[in-house]
Amino acid sequence: MTVHNPFTATVLGIPRIGPRRELKRATESYWAGRIDAGELQAVGRELRTRQLTELAAAGLDSVPVGTFSYYDQMLDTAVMFGALPPRVADIADPLDRYFAAARGTDTVEPLEMTKWFDTNYHYLVPEIGPGTAFALHPDKLIAELREARELGVPARPVVIGPLTFLKLAKGVDGGTPLDRLNDLLPHYRELLQLLAAEGAQWVQIDEPVLVTDLTPTELALTRRVYAELAGLPQRPAILVATYFGSPGPALPALADMGVEGIALDFGSGATVDEVAAVPALAGKLVVAGVVDGRNVWRTDLDKALATLGTLLGSTGALAVSTSSSLLHVPYSLDGETELDPALRSWLAFGAEKIREVRLLATAVHTGTEAVADELATARAALASRSTDARLRDDAVRARLAALGPDATHRSPAAERLALQRERLRLPLLPTTTIGSYPQTSAIRQARAALRKGEIGTAQYEDRMRAEIADVVALQEKLGLDVLVHGEPERNDMVQYFAEQLDGFFATANGWVQSYGTRCVRPPILYGDVSRPEPMTVRWIEYAQSLTDKPVKGMLTGPVTILAWSFVRDDQPLADTARQVALAIRDETVDLQSAGIRIIQVDEPALRELLPLRAAAKGAYLDWAVGAFRLATGGVSDATQIHTHLCYSEFGEIIGAIADLDADVTSIEAARSRMEVLDDLNAAGFHLGVGPGVYDIHSPRVPSVEEITSSLRAALKAVPAERLWVNPDCGLKTRGPAEVEASLRNMVAAAQAVR
């Protein structure tokens, strides 16, 4: 069967922050009142125009549009279908209403935020209830389609599918979002008809939820939804995009329903055998995600070509693509001029992945002779990587092999608690913060001056010590019980450690979006990991010298370091986690030796790496928990271990949180209104817990009464002897005045409740 108007080379999505974070800067300028909406939108148009032109010039014959966002694609979908929460309805300006839903205001709470499947991208969680009045507002998508058409770009509109949108939404007012499918679906039908009228030949409907475990009812809904959409008389051809895993039983359900194309992620679970097992795919376009959209390693082109060659016999047409959106990788290697040439040759960022897609499509549809030189270069780079001596450290491997079972064992929690209470002598409901304090302009200027050679290391460190002294003095003034040093010397909670660990290297401009305007530069973990020397001890020791109150040693845990890095793909992730854990263990022992009484090992990404299929979750949690316990198992019972987890749906890992055996766990709870505490109680959690009493991702300052209410709600679930008082997360992105006011109110609330 012939597929109508097939294409051969594409990507499933593209980043939107700009190669130099242009959108981040413009958006934050808009929030600060330095530019108006017209100027912000002009930056957006310029970025879209540049990307569309570059993608078409790179040889893609179908280019995604509609993936641009000023904050988040799930929020954009909520706007498109009229599903913003009622509490923002009175904000007249559409852009301000949009940002109020994302960030909150002094009087409006923002939407909750959580991780996008098993990635480090955070999305805003739509709120869907019985009263949500869906209505189609397609202006943004239509406008971006017209922009592409005016540029002569072969555009393919992209929209998040109804199943994914509702499954990832939060039910409010007693509603279950998926129950509203019948009310939402007519608006998808109308959207497809409008896109057809605009001349769109294909539409991409993203349904990554299909790679998760679906119930029989949800599989039946999948069939019904796509039979209904495919049955429209006037519509574009439909490409259903699945990614982050294999769709499993959803694949035949889709293939039988009349959609013209299906995108599959061959890097995360999809196989040629499952394609061959679905006869209906012989009449479809299969968009083969053989170029990894989430990691930065150069593609094994010979392996990819073998996959593509096998698929040719099972599909009606075949296109080459990235496995997912390129949202998750940096823009280009062009800015990485300081990288070791060998290391650089092993990498492919966004621009390089696009070239790989086009090269593979040429090889499949024209022949490998046309790209023989490029294939030879790729083979040489892969050979270089596989034989480089820097990948293996026999001393690290020998240390791990020699560890016994007691390496992850600590005494029972009750015994530890008795020793810690005697040593720390903290009040009931002790107050603390998560770690970081605002990265002020003075801190950023000092870091930039050091990088440019304008100041020396000694002068830079003097400035950081002054910042630490100010943060300690502020906490003393506010009356906090357990202090932190504020982390002024740290550019990022993962990059800072990666720069001091062997086996990593950092990029100069490898920025990716974490959420909204928050961008990070994930380090690249390429070889065996070890710690040449202490990384944090002198900073924490200095802070502790300024106060009699306990100062927490602040470390990032092994799972989070992996989750927020681009990690080597040539050995099991569990093996790499143990190497990182051993390095963190060495640091905890040195902190204890320096007199530090509390050590916090943060694992905010514990939930993030959880496999999407139930069958694989147990094995992951075993090694993830084991890595944390290896990292924290070297200190005495009198040293209190804290951890921090944030912005995830914790239900599936509640048991693992208990198994971490941290003495105190601080956890995101403000946006979810303390709901996580009920889950912890149901799992028999009996250790210290600090549910966040206010949301630091919103610029609003919480009142004493608001925090008091949160604490009283928490006390219904957690006895006062186990309850800690802290914000949701670190304070790095907030302003100093806002932080001081919020913490003053937090301390006052804790004192009132005591």
mmCIF file with all atom_site columns, N, CA and C in Angstrom, residues 584-627:
data_model
loop_
_atom_site.group_PDB
_atom_site.id
_atom_site.type_symbol
_atom_site.label_atom_id
_atom_site.label_alt_id
_atom_site.label_comp_id
_atom_site.label_asym_id
_atom_site.label_entity_id
_atom_site.label_seq_id
_atom_site.pdbx_PDB_ins_code
_atom_site.Cartn_x
_atom_site.Cartn_y
_atom_site.Cartn_z
_atom_site.occupancy
_atom_site.B_iso_or_equiv
_atom_site.pdbx_formal_charge
_atom_site.auth_seq_id
_atom_site.auth_comp_id
_atom_site.auth_asym_id
_atom_site.auth_atom_id
_atom_site.pdbx_PDB_model_num
ATOM 1   N N  . ILE A 1 584 ? 31.115 10.197 46.363 1.00 0.00 ? 584 ILE A N  1
ATOM 2   C CA . ILE A 1 584 ? 30.343 10.975 47.336 1.00 0.00 ? 584 ILE A CA 1
ATOM 3   C C  . ILE A 1 584 ? 30.574 10.435 48.748 1.00 0.00 ? 584 ILE A C  1
ATOM 4   N N  . ARG A 1 585 ? 30.708 9.132  48.882 1.00 0.00 ? 585 ARG A N  1
ATOM 5   C CA . ARG A 1 585 ? 30.994 8.535  50.190 1.00 0.00 ? 585 ARG A CA 1
ATOM 6   C C  . ARG A 1 585 ? 32.297 9.099  50.761 1.00 0.00 ? 585 ARG A C  1
ATOM 7   N N  . ASP A 1 586 ? 33.314 9.188  49.951 1.00 0.00 ? 586 ASP A N  1
ATOM 8   C CA . ASP A 1 586 ? 34.581 9.749  50.412 1.00 0.00 ? 586 ASP A CA 1
ATOM 9   C C  . ASP A 1 586 ? 34.388 11.173 50.942 1.00 0.00 ? 586 ASP A C  1
ATOM 10  N N  . GLU A 1 587 ? 33.519 11.935 50.275 1.00 0.00 ? 587 GLU A N  1
ATOM 11  C CA . GLU A 1 587 ? 33.280 13.319 50.703 1.00 0.00 ? 587 GLU A CA 1
ATOM 12  C C  . GLU A 1 587 ? 32.541 13.367 52.037 1.00 0.00 ? 587 GLU A C  1
ATOM 13  N N  . THR A 1 588 ? 31.568 12.479 52.243 1.00 0.00 ? 588 THR A N  1
ATOM 14  C CA . THR A 1 588 ? 30.833 12.482 53.519 1.00 0.00 ? 588 THR A CA 1
ATOM 15  C C  . THR A 1 588 ? 31.768 12.150 54.678 1.00 0.00 ? 588 THR A C  1
ATOM 16  N N  . VAL A 1 589 ? 32.658 11.222 54.468 1.00 0.00 ? 589 VAL A N  1
ATOM 17  C CA . VAL A 1 589 ? 33.597 10.846 55.528 1.00 0.00 ? 589 VAL A CA 1
ATOM 18  C C  . VAL A 1 589 ? 34.505 12.026 55.871 1.00 0.00 ? 589 VAL A C  1
ATOM 19  N N  . ASP A 1 590 ? 34.954 12.743 54.862 1.00 0.00 ? 590 ASP A N  1
ATOM 20  C CA . ASP A 1 590 ? 35.817 13.900 55.114 1.00 0.00 ? 590 ASP A CA 1
ATOM 21  C C  . ASP A 1 590 ? 35.056 15.034 55.800 1.00 0.00 ? 590 ASP A C  1
ATOM 22  N N  . LEU A 1 591 ? 33.791 15.229 55.441 1.00 0.00 ? 591 LEU A N  1
ATOM 23  C CA . LEU A 1 591 ? 32.986 16.255 56.115 1.00 0.00 ? 591 LEU A CA 1
ATOM 24  C C  . LEU A 1 591 ? 32.815 15.911 57.589 1.00 0.00 ? 591 LEU A C  1
ATOM 25  N N  . GLN A 1 592 ? 32.524 14.662 57.878 1.00 0.00 ? 592 GLN A N  1
ATOM 26  C CA . GLN A 1 592 ? 32.381 14.238 59.275 1.00 0.00 ? 592 GLN A CA 1
ATOM 27  C C  . GLN A 1 592 ? 33.685 14.471 60.041 1.00 0.00 ? 592 GLN A C  1
ATOM 28  N N  . SER A 1 593 ? 34.800 14.140 59.422 1.00 0.00 ? 593 SER A N  1
ATOM 29  C CA . SER A 1 593 ? 36.095 14.339 60.078 1.00 0.00 ? 593 SER A CA 1
ATOM 30  C C  . SER A 1 593 ? 36.364 15.811 60.357 1.00 0.00 ? 593 SER A C  1
ATOM 31  N N  . ALA A 1 594 ? 35.761 16.699 59.562 1.00 0.00 ? 594 ALA A N  1
ATOM 32  C CA . ALA A 1 594 ? 35.939 18.141 59.761 1.00 0.00 ? 594 ALA A CA 1
ATOM 33  C C  . ALA A 1 594 ? 34.981 18.699 60.812 1.00 0.00 ? 594 ALA A C  1
ATOM 34  N N  . GLY A 1 595 ? 34.185 17.831 61.448 1.00 0.00 ? 595 GLY A N  1
ATOM 35  C CA . GLY A 1 595 ? 33.301 18.275 62.516 1.00 0.00 ? 595 GLY A CA 1
ATOM 36  C C  . GLY A 1 595 ? 31.889 18.621 62.086 1.00 0.00 ? 595 GLY A C  1
ATOM 37  N N  . ILE A 1 596 ? 31.526 18.304 60.851 1.00 0.00 ? 596 ILE A N  1
ATOM 38  C CA . ILE A 1 596 ? 30.179 18.617 60.366 1.00 0.00 ? 596 ILE A CA 1
ATOM 39  C C  . ILE A 1 596 ? 29.212 17.569 60.907 1.00 0.00 ? 596 ILE A C  1
ATOM 40  N N  . ARG A 1 597 ? 28.143 18.039 61.557 1.00 0.00 ? 597 ARG A N  1
ATOM 41  C CA . ARG A 1 597 ? 27.232 17.136 62.261 1.00 0.00 ? 597 ARG A CA 1
ATOM 42  C C  . ARG A 1 597 ? 26.041 16.695 61.426 1.00 0.00 ? 597 ARG A C  1
ATOM 43  N N  . ILE A 1 598 ? 25.715 17.435 60.378 1.00 0.00 ? 598 ILE A N  1
ATOM 44  C CA . ILE A 1 598 ? 24.588 17.099 59.499 1.00 0.00 ? 598 ILE A CA 1
ATOM 45  C C  . ILE A 1 598 ? 25.092 17.148 58.061 1.00 0.00 ? 598 ILE A C  1
ATOM 46  N N  . ILE A 1 599 ? 24.813 16.120 57.295 1.00 0.00 ? 599 ILE A N  1
ATOM 47  C CA . ILE A 1 599 ? 25.213 16.069 55.888 1.00 0.00 ? 599 ILE A CA 1
ATOM 48  C C  . ILE A 1 599 ? 23.979 15.765 55.056 1.00 0.00 ? 599 ILE A C  1
ATOM 49  N N  . GLN A 1 600 ? 23.706 16.622 54.110 1.00 0.00 ? 600 GLN A N  1
ATOM 50  C CA . GLN A 1 600 ? 22.544 16.440 53.219 1.00 0.00 ? 600 GLN A CA 1
ATOM 51  C C  . GLN A 1 600 ? 23.030 15.951 51.862 1.00 0.00 ? 600 GLN A C  1
ATOM 52  N N  . VAL A 1 601 ? 22.512 14.819 51.435 1.00 0.00 ? 601 VAL A N  1
ATOM 53  C CA . VAL A 1 601 ? 22.836 14.248 50.132 1.00 0.00 ? 601 VAL A CA 1
ATOM 54  C C  . VAL A 1 601 ? 21.551 14.261 49.309 1.00 0.00 ? 601 VAL A C  1
ATOM 55  N N  . ASP A 1 602 ? 21.440 15.219 48.411 1.00 0.00 ? 602 ASP A N  1
ATOM 56  C CA . ASP A 1 602 ? 20.186 15.467 47.697 1.00 0.00 ? 602 ASP A CA 1
ATOM 57  C C  . ASP A 1 602 ? 19.966 14.460 46.570 1.00 0.00 ? 602 ASP A C  1
ATOM 58  N N  . GLU A 1 603 ? 18.751 13.952 46.483 1.00 0.00 ? 603 GLU A N  1
ATOM 59  C CA . GLU A 1 603 ? 18.369 13.080 45.373 1.00 0.00 ? 603 GLU A CA 1
ATOM 60  C C  . GLU A 1 603 ? 17.045 13.532 44.755 1.00 0.00 ? 603 GLU A C  1
ATOM 61  N N  . PRO A 1 604 ? 16.973 14.771 44.268 1.00 0.00 ? 604 PRO A N  1
ATOM 62  C CA . PRO A 1 604 ? 15.723 15.240 43.671 1.00 0.00 ? 604 PRO A CA 1
ATOM 63  C C  . PRO A 1 604 ? 15.314 14.469 42.419 1.00 0.00 ? 604 PRO A C  1
ATOM 64  N N  . ALA A 1 605 ? 16.251 13.762 41.812 1.00 0.00 ? 605 ALA A N  1
ATOM 65  C CA . ALA A 1 605 ? 15.943 13.059 40.564 1.00 0.00 ? 605 ALA A CA 1
ATOM 66  C C  . ALA A 1 605 ? 15.651 11.580 40.774 1.00 0.00 ? 605 ALA A C  1
ATOM 67  N N  . LEU A 1 606 ? 15.457 11.144 42.008 1.00 0.00 ? 606 LEU A N  1
ATOM 68  C CA . LEU A 1 606 ? 15.233 9.712  42.242 1.00 0.00 ? 606 LEU A CA 1
ATOM 69  C C  . LEU A 1 606 ? 14.052 9.184  41.440 1.00 0.00 ? 606 LEU A C  1
ATOM 70  N N  . ARG A 1 607 ? 12.954 9.914  41.431 1.00 0.00 ? 607 ARG A N  1
ATOM 71  C CA . ARG A 1 607 ? 11.767 9.493  40.687 1.00 0.00 ? 607 ARG A CA 1
ATOM 72  C C  . ARG A 1 607 ? 11.963 9.630  39.180 1.00 0.00 ? 607 ARG A C  1
ATOM 73  N N  . GLU A 1 608 ? 12.801 10.564 38.802 1.00 0.00 ? 608 GLU A N  1
ATOM 74  C CA . GLU A 1 608 ? 12.955 10.909 37.391 1.00 0.00 ? 608 GLU A CA 1
ATOM 75  C C  . GLU A 1 608 ? 13.459 9.752  36.537 1.00 0.00 ? 608 GLU A C  1
ATOM 76  N N  . LEU A 1 609 ? 14.378 8.956  37.054 1.00 0.00 ? 609 LEU A N  1
ATOM 77  C CA . LEU A 1 609 ? 14.942 7.860  36.284 1.00 0.00 ? 609 LEU A CA 1
ATOM 78  C C  . LEU A 1 609 ? 14.118 6.577  36.373 1.00 0.00 ? 609 LEU A C  1
ATOM 79  N N  . LEU A 1 610 ? 13.024 6.607  37.119 1.00 0.00 ? 610 LEU A N  1
ATOM 80  C CA . LEU A 1 610 ? 12.186 5.416  37.260 1.00 0.00 ? 610 LEU A CA 1
ATOM 81  C C  . LEU A 1 610 ? 11.690 4.956  35.894 1.00 0.00 ? 610 LEU A C  1
ATOM 82  N N  . PRO A 1 611 ? 11.927 3.682  35.528 1.00 0.00 ? 611 PRO A N  1
ATOM 83  C CA . PRO A 1 611 ? 11.445 3.204  34.227 1.00 0.00 ? 611 PRO A CA 1
ATOM 84  C C  . PRO A 1 611 ? 9.936  3.376  34.078 1.00 0.00 ? 611 PRO A C  1
ATOM 85  N N  . LEU A 1 612 ? 9.507  3.556  32.854 1.00 0.00 ? 612 LEU A N  1
ATOM 86  C CA . LEU A 1 612 ? 8.097  3.825  32.593 1.00 0.00 ? 612 LEU A CA 1
ATOM 87  C C  . LEU A 1 612 ? 7.238  2.576  32.639 1.00 0.00 ? 612 LEU A C  1
ATOM 88  N N  . ARG A 1 613 ? 7.838  1.402  32.519 1.00 0.00 ? 613 ARG A N  1
ATOM 89  C CA . ARG A 1 613 ? 7.118  0.136  32.601 1.00 0.00 ? 613 ARG A CA 1
ATOM 90  C C  . ARG A 1 613 ? 7.354  -0.505 33.968 1.00 0.00 ? 613 ARG A C  1
ATOM 91  N N  . ALA A 1 614 ? 6.294  -1.054 34.559 1.00 0.00 ? 614 ALA A N  1
ATOM 92  C CA . ALA A 1 614 ? 6.377  -1.624 35.899 1.00 0.00 ? 614 ALA A CA 1
ATOM 93  C C  . ALA A 1 614 ? 7.401  -2.737 35.990 1.00 0.00 ? 614 ALA A C  1
ATOM 94  N N  . ALA A 1 615 ? 7.554  -3.511 34.928 1.00 0.00 ? 615 ALA A N  1
ATOM 95  C CA . ALA A 1 615 ? 8.440  -4.671 34.978 1.00 0.00 ? 615 ALA A CA 1
ATOM 96  C C  . ALA A 1 615 ? 9.888  -4.295 35.253 1.00 0.00 ? 615 ALA A C  1
ATOM 97  N N  . ALA A 1 616 ? 10.284 -3.082 34.902 1.00 0.00 ? 616 ALA A N  1
ATOM 98  C CA . ALA A 1 616 ? 11.684 -2.676 35.065 1.00 0.00 ? 616 ALA A CA 1
ATOM 99  C C  . ALA A 1 616 ? 11.915 -1.820 36.307 1.00 0.00 ? 616 ALA A C  1
ATOM 100 N N  . LYS A 1 617 ? 10.869 -1.476 37.032 1.00 0.00 ? 617 LYS A N  1
ATOM 101 C CA . LYS A 1 617 ? 11.027 -0.514 38.121 1.00 0.00 ? 617 LYS A CA 1
ATOM 102 C C  . LYS A 1 617 ? 11.761 -1.091 39.322 1.00 0.00 ? 617 LYS A C  1
ATOM 103 N N  . GLY A 1 618 ? 11.493 -2.346 39.652 1.00 0.00 ? 618 GLY A N  1
ATOM 104 C CA . GLY A 1 618 ? 12.114 -2.933 40.827 1.00 0.00 ? 618 GLY A CA 1
ATOM 105 C C  . GLY A 1 618 ? 13.625 -2.955 40.735 1.00 0.00 ? 618 GLY A C  1
ATOM 106 N N  . ALA A 1 619 ? 14.148 -3.354 39.597 1.00 0.00 ? 619 ALA A N  1
ATOM 107 C CA . ALA A 1 619 ? 15.604 -3.425 39.427 1.00 0.00 ? 619 ALA A CA 1
ATOM 108 C C  . ALA A 1 619 ? 16.222 -2.038 39.540 1.00 0.00 ? 619 ALA A C  1
ATOM 109 N N  . TYR A 1 620 ? 15.571 -1.039 38.949 1.00 0.00 ? 620 TYR A N  1
ATOM 110 C CA . TYR A 1 620 ? 16.101 0.324  39.051 1.00 0.00 ? 620 TYR A CA 1
ATOM 111 C C  . TYR A 1 620 ? 16.147 0.787  40.502 1.00 0.00 ? 620 TYR A C  1
ATOM 112 N N  . LEU A 1 621 ? 15.041 0.620  41.227 1.00 0.00 ? 621 LEU A N  1
ATOM 113 C CA . LEU A 1 621 ? 15.001 1.105  42.602 1.00 0.00 ? 621 LEU A CA 1
ATOM 114 C C  . LEU A 1 621 ? 16.018 0.377  43.474 1.00 0.00 ? 621 LEU A C  1
ATOM 115 N N  . ASP A 1 622 ? 16.275 -0.881 43.193 1.00 0.00 ? 622 ASP A N  1
ATOM 116 C CA . ASP A 1 622 ? 17.283 -1.617 43.958 1.00 0.00 ? 622 ASP A CA 1
ATOM 117 C C  . ASP A 1 622 ? 18.653 -0.951 43.834 1.00 0.00 ? 622 ASP A C  1
ATOM 118 N N  . TRP A 1 623 ? 19.074 -0.662 42.583 1.00 0.00 ? 623 TRP A N  1
ATOM 119 C CA . TRP A 1 623 ? 20.417 -0.087 42.454 1.00 0.00 ? 623 TRP A CA 1
ATOM 120 C C  . TRP A 1 623 ? 20.452 1.388  42.836 1.00 0.00 ? 623 TRP A C  1
ATOM 121 N N  . ALA A 1 624 ? 19.337 2.110  42.620 1.00 0.00 ? 624 ALA A N  1
ATOM 122 C CA . ALA A 1 624 ? 19.314 3.527  42.993 1.00 0.00 ? 624 ALA A CA 1
ATOM 123 C C  . ALA A 1 624 ? 19.395 3.696  44.508 1.00 0.00 ? 624 ALA A C  1
ATOM 124 N N  . VAL A 1 625 ? 18.598 2.921  45.234 1.00 0.00 ? 625 VAL A N  1
ATOM 125 C CA . VAL A 1 625 ? 18.656 2.969  46.697 1.00 0.00 ? 625 VAL A CA 1
ATOM 126 C C  . VAL A 1 625 ? 20.019 2.489  47.184 1.00 0.00 ? 625 VAL A C  1
ATOM 127 N N  . GLY A 1 626 ? 20.538 1.433  46.559 1.00 0.00 ? 626 GLY A N  1
ATOM 128 C CA . GLY A 1 626 ? 21.845 0.930  46.948 1.00 0.00 ? 626 GLY A CA 1
ATOM 129 C C  . GLY A 1 626 ? 22.941 1.961  46.759 1.00 0.00 ? 626 GLY A C  1
ATOM 130 N N  . ALA A 1 627 ? 22.870 2.732  45.678 1.00 0.00 ? 627 ALA A N  1
ATOM 131 C CA . ALA A 1 627 ? 23.872 3.770  45.436 1.00 0.00 ? 627 ALA A CA 1
ATOM 132 C C  . ALA A 1 627 ? 23.799 4.852  46.506 1.00 0.00 ? 627 ALA A C  1
#
